Short mmCIF file of N, CA and C in Angstrom, two decimals:
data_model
loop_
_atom_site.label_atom_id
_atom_site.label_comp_id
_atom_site.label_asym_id
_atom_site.label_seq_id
_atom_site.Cartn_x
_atom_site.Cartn_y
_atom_site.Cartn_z
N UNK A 11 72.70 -6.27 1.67
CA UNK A 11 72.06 -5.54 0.60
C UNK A 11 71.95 -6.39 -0.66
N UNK A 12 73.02 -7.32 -0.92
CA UNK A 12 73.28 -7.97 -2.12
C UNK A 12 71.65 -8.97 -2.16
N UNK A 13 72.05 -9.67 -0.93
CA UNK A 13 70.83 -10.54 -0.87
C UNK A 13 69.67 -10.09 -0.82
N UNK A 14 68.77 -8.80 -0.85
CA UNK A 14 67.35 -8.18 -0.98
C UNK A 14 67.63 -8.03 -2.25
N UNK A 15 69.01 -7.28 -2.81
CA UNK A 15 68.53 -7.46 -4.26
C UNK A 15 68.27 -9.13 -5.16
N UNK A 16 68.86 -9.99 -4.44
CA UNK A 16 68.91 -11.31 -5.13
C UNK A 16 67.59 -11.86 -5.06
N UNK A 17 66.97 -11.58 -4.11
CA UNK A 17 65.39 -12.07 -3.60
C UNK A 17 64.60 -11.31 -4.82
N UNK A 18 64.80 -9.69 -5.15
CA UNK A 18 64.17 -9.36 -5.64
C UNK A 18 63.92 -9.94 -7.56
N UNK A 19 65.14 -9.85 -7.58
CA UNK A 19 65.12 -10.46 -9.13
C UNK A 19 64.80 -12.11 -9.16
N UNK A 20 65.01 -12.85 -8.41
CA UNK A 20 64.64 -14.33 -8.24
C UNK A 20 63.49 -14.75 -7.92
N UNK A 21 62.82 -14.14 -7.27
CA UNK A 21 61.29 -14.07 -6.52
C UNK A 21 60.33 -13.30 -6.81
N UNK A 22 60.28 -12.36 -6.90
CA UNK A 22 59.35 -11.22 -7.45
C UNK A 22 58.40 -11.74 -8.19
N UNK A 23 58.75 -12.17 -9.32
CA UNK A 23 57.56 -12.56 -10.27
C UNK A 23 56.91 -13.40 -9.93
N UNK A 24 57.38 -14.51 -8.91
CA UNK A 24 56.84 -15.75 -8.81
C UNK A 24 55.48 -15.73 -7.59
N UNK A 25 54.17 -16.23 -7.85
CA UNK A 25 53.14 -16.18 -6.88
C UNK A 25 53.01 -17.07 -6.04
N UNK A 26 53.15 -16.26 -4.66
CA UNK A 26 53.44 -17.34 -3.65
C UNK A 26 51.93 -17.11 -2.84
N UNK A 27 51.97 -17.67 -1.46
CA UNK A 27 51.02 -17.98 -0.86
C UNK A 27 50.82 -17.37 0.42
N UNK A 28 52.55 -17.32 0.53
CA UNK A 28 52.90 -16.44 2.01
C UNK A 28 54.83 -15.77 1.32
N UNK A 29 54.69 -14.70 2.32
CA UNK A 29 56.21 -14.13 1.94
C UNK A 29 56.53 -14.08 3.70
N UNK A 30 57.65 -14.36 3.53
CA UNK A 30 58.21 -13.78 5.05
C UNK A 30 59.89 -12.41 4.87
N UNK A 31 58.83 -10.94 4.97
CA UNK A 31 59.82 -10.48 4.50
C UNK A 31 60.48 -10.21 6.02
N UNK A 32 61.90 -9.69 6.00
CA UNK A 32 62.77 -9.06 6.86
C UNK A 32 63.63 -8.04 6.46
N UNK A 33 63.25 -7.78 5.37
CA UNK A 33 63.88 -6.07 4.91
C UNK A 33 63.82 -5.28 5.21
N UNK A 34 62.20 -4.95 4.98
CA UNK A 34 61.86 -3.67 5.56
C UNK A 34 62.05 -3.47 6.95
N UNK A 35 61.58 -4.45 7.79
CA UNK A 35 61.99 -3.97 9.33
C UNK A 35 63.60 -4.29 9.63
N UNK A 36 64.39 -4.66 8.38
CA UNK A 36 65.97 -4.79 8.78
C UNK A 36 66.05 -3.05 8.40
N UNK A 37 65.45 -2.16 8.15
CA UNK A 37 65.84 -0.70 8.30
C UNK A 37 65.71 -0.07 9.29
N UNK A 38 64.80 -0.49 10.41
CA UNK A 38 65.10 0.06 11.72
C UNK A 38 66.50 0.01 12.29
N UNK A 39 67.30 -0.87 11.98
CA UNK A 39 68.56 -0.73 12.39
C UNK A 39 69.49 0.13 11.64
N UNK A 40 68.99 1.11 10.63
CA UNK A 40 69.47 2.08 10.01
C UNK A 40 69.65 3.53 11.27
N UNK A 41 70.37 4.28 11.43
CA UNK A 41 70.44 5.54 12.37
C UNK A 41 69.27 6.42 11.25
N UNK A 42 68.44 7.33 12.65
CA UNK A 42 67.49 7.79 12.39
C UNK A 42 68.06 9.18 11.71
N UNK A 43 67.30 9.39 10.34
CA UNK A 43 66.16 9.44 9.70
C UNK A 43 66.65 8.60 9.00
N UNK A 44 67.24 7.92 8.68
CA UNK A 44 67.64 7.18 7.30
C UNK A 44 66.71 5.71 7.61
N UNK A 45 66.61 5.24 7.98
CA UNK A 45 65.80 4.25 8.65
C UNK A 45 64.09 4.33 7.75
N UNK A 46 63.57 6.06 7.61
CA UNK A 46 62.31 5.73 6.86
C UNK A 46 62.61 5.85 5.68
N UNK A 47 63.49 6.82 5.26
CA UNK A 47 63.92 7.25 3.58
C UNK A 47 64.12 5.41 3.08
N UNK A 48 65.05 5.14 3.70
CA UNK A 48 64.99 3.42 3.32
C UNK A 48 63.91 2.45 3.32
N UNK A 49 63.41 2.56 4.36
CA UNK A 49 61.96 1.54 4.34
C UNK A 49 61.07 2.12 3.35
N UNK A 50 60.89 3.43 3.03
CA UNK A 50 60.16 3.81 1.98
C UNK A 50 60.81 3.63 0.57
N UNK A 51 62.30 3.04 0.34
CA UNK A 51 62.69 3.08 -1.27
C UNK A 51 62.87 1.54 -1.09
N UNK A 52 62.68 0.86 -0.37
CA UNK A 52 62.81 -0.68 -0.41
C UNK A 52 61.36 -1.26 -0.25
N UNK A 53 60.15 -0.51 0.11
CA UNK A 53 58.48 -0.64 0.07
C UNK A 53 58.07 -0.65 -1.17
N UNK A 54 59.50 0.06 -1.94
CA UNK A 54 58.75 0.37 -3.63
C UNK A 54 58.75 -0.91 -3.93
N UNK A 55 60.36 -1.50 -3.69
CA UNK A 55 61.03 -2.47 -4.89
C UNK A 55 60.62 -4.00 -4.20
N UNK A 56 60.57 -4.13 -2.76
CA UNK A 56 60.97 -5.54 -2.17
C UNK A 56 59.30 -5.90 -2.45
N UNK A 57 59.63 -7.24 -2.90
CA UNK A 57 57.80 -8.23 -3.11
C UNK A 57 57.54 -8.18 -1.45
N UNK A 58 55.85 -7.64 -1.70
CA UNK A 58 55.40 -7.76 -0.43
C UNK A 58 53.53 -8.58 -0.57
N UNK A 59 52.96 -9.10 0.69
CA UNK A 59 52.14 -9.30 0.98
C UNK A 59 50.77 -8.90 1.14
N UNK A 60 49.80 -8.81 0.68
CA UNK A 60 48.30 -8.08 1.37
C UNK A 60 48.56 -7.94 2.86
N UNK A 61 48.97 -9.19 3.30
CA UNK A 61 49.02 -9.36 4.93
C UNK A 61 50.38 -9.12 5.42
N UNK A 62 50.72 -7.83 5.81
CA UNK A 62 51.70 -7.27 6.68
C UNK A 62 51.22 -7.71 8.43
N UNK A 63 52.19 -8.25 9.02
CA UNK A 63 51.87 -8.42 10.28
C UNK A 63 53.43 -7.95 10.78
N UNK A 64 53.12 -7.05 11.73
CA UNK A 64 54.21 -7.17 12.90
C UNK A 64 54.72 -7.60 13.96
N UNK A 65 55.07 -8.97 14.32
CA UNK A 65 55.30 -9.46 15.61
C UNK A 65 56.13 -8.75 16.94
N UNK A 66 55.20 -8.12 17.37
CA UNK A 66 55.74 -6.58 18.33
C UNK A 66 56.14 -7.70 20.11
N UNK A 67 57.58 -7.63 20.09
CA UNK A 67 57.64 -7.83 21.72
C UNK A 67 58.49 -7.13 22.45
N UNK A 68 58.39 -6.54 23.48
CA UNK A 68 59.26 -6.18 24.43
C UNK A 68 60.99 -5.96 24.49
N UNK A 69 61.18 -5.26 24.64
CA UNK A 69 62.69 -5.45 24.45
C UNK A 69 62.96 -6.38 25.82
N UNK A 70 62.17 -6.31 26.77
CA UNK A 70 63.00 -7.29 27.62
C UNK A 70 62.83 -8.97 27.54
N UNK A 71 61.25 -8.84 26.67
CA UNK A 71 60.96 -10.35 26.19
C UNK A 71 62.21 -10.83 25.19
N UNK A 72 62.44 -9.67 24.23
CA UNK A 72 63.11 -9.82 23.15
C UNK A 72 64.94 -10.81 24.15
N UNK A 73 65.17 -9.86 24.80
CA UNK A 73 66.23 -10.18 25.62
C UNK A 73 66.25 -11.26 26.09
N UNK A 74 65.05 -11.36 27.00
CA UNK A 74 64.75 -13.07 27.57
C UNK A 74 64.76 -14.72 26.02
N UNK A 75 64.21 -13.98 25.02
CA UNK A 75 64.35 -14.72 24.44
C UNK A 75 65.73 -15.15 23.39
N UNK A 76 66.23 -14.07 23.26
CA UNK A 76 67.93 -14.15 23.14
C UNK A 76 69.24 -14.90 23.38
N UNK A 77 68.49 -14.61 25.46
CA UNK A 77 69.73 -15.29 26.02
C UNK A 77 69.17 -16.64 25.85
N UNK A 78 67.70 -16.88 26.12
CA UNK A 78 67.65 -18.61 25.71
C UNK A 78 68.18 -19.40 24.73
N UNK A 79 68.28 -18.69 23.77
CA UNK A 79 68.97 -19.40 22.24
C UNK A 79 70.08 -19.20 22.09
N UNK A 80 70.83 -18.40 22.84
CA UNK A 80 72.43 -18.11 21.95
C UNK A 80 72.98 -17.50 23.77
N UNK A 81 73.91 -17.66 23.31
CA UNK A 81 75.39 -17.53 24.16
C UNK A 81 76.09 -16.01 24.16
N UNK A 82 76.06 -15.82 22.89
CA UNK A 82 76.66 -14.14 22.18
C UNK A 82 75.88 -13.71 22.09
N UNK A 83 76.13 -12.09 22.44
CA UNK A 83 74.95 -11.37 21.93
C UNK A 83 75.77 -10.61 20.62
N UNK A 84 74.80 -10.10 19.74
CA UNK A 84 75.27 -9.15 18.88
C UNK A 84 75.35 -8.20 18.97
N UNK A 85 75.88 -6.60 18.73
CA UNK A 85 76.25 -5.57 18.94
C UNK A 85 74.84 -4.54 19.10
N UNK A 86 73.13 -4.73 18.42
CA UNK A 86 72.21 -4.45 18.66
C UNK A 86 71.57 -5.09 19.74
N UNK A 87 71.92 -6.00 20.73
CA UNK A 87 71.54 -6.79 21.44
C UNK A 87 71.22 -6.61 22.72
N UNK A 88 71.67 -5.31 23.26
CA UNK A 88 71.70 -5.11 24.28
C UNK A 88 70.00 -4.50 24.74
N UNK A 89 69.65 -4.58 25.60
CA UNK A 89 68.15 -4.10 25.92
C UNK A 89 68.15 -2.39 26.18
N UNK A 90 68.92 -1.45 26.01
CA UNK A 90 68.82 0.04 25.54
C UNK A 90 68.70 -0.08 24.11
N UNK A 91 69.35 -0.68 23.61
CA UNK A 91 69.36 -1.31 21.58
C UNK A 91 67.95 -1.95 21.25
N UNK A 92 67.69 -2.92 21.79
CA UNK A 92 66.02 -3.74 21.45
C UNK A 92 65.22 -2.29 21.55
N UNK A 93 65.48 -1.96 22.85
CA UNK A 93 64.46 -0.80 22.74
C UNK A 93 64.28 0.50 21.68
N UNK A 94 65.34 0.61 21.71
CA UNK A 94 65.61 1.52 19.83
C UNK A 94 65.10 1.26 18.92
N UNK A 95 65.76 -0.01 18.96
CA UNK A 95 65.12 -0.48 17.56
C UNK A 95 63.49 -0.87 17.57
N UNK A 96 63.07 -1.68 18.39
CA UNK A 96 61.72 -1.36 18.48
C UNK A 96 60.74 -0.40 18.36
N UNK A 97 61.06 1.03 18.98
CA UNK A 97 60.02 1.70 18.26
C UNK A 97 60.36 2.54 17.10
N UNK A 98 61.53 2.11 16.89
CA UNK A 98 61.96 2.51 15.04
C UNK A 98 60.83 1.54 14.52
N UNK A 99 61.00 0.40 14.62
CA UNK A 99 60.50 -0.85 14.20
C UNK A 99 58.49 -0.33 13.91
N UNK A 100 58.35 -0.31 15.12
CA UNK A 100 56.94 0.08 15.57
C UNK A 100 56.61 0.95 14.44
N UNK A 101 57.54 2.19 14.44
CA UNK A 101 57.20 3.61 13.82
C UNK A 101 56.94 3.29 12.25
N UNK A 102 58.10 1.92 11.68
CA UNK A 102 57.94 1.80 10.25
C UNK A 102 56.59 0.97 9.45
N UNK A 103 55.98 0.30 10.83
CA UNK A 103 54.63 -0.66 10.90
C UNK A 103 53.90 0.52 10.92
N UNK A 104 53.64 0.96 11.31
CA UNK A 104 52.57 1.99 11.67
C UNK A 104 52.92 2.76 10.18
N UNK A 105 53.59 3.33 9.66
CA UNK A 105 53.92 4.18 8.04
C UNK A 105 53.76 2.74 7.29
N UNK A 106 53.64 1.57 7.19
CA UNK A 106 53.69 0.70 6.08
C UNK A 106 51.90 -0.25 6.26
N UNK A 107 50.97 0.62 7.51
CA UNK A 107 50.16 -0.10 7.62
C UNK A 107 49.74 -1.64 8.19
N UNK A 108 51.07 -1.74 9.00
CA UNK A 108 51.31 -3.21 9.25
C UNK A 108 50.13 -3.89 10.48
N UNK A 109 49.44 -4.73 10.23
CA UNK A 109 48.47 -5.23 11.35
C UNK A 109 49.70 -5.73 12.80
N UNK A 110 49.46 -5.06 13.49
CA UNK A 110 50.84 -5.00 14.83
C UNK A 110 50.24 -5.95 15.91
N UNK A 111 50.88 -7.42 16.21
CA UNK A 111 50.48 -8.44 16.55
C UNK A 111 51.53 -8.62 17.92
N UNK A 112 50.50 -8.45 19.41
CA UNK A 112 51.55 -8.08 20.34
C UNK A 112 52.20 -9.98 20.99
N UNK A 113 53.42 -10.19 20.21
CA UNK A 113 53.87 -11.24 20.45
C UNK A 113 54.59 -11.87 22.03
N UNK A 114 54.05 -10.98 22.83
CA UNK A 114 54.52 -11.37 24.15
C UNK A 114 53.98 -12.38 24.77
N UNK A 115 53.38 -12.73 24.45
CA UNK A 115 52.26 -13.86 24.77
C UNK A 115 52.65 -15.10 24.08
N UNK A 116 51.93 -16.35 24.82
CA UNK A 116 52.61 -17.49 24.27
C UNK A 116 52.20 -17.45 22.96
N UNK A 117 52.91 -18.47 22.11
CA UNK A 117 52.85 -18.72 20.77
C UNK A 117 51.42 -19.14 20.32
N UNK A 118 50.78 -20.23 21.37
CA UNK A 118 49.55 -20.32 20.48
C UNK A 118 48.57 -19.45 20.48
N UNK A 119 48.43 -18.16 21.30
CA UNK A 119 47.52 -16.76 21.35
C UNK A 119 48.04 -16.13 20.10
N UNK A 120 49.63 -16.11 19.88
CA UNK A 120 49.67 -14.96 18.83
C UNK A 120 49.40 -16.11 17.35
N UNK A 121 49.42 -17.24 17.47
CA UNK A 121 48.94 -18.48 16.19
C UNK A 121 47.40 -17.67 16.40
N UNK A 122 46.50 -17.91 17.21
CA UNK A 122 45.65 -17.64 17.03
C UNK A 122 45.31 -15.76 16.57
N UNK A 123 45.73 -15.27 17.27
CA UNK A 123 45.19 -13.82 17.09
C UNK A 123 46.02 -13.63 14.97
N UNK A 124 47.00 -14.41 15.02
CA UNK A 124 47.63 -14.44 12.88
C UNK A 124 45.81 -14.69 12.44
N UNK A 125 45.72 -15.94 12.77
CA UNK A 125 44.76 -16.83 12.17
C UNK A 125 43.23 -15.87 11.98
N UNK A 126 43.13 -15.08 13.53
CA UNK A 126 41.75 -14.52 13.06
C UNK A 126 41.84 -13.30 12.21
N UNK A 127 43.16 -12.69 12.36
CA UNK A 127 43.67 -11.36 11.86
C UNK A 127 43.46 -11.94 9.89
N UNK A 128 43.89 -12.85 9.60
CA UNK A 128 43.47 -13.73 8.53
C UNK A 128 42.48 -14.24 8.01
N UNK A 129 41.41 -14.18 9.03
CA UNK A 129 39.96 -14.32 8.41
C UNK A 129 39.27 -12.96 8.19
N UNK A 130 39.64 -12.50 9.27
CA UNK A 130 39.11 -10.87 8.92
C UNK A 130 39.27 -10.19 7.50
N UNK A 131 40.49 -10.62 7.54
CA UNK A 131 41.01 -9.82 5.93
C UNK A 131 40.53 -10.14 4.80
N UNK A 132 40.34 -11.40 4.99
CA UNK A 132 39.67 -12.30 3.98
C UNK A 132 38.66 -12.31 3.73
N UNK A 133 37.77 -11.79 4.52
CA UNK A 133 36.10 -11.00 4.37
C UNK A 133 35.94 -10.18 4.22
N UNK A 134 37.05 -9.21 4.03
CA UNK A 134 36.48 -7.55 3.62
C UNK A 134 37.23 -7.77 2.16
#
C-alpha cells in the first residue's frame, strides 16, 4: 500500500509516455466485493494511461508460465487461485474499460495485436 502511495506523490505530476500500472489489477486479489470498492477508490487517485490494456491469459497458461520461472509458488498460485483471480481481474477491465489483449499466444502476436490496438487509438 505504502508503495502506490509513494508512486503517487513521486510520479503523478510528471508526463510520461507509457505507465505500467499494477495496482489496479493488484485488487483482484482483494476477497470479493472489496476487490471493486478498491479498484474504484484507487482509479480515482493512481496516474493512469489513455491506453489501458489487459494482458488476459489462462490460468493454466498463467501456471505453465510460473513453473517455468520460479521453483515456489506463492500462496495465489495455485490454478483454482489464477482462476479467481482472473475473472476478478477480467471483471475490473471490463468496469475500468480496459482494451483486453488475449495474451496466450506467442509474444510477437500479442507485440503486434499492442501495436495495432495503438494505432487505432491514435486515429480516433
Amino acid at each position: 500500500m505504502l508503495d502506490v502511495i509513494r508512486s503517487i506523490l513521486l510520479y503523478s505530476w510528471r508526463k510520461y509516455d507509457y505507465v505500467i500500472l499494477r495496482y489496479l489489477m493488484g485488487t483482484a486479489y482483494l476477497p470479493s466485493p472489496i476487490h471493486k470498492i478498491a479498484y474504484k477508490f484507487f482509479a480515482i487517485w493512481v496516474p493512469k494511461s489513455n491506453f489501458m490494456f489487459f494482458l488476459d491469459v489462462s490460468q493454466e497458461e498463467a501456471y505453465k508460465r510460473i513453473m517455468h520461472t520460479r521453483k515456489m509458488l506463492e500462496m495465489f498460485e495455485s490454478l483454482e487461485e489464477l482462476e479467481k483471480i482472473r475473472r476478478r481481474a477480467l471483471t475490473l477491465a471490463l468496469m475500468g474499460n480496459w482494451k483486453i489483449v488475449d495474451a496466450n499466444k506467442p509474444i510477437t502476436d500479442v507485440h503486434g495485436k499492442l501495436i495495432e490496438a495503438l494505432k487505432l487509438k491514435k486515429t480516433e
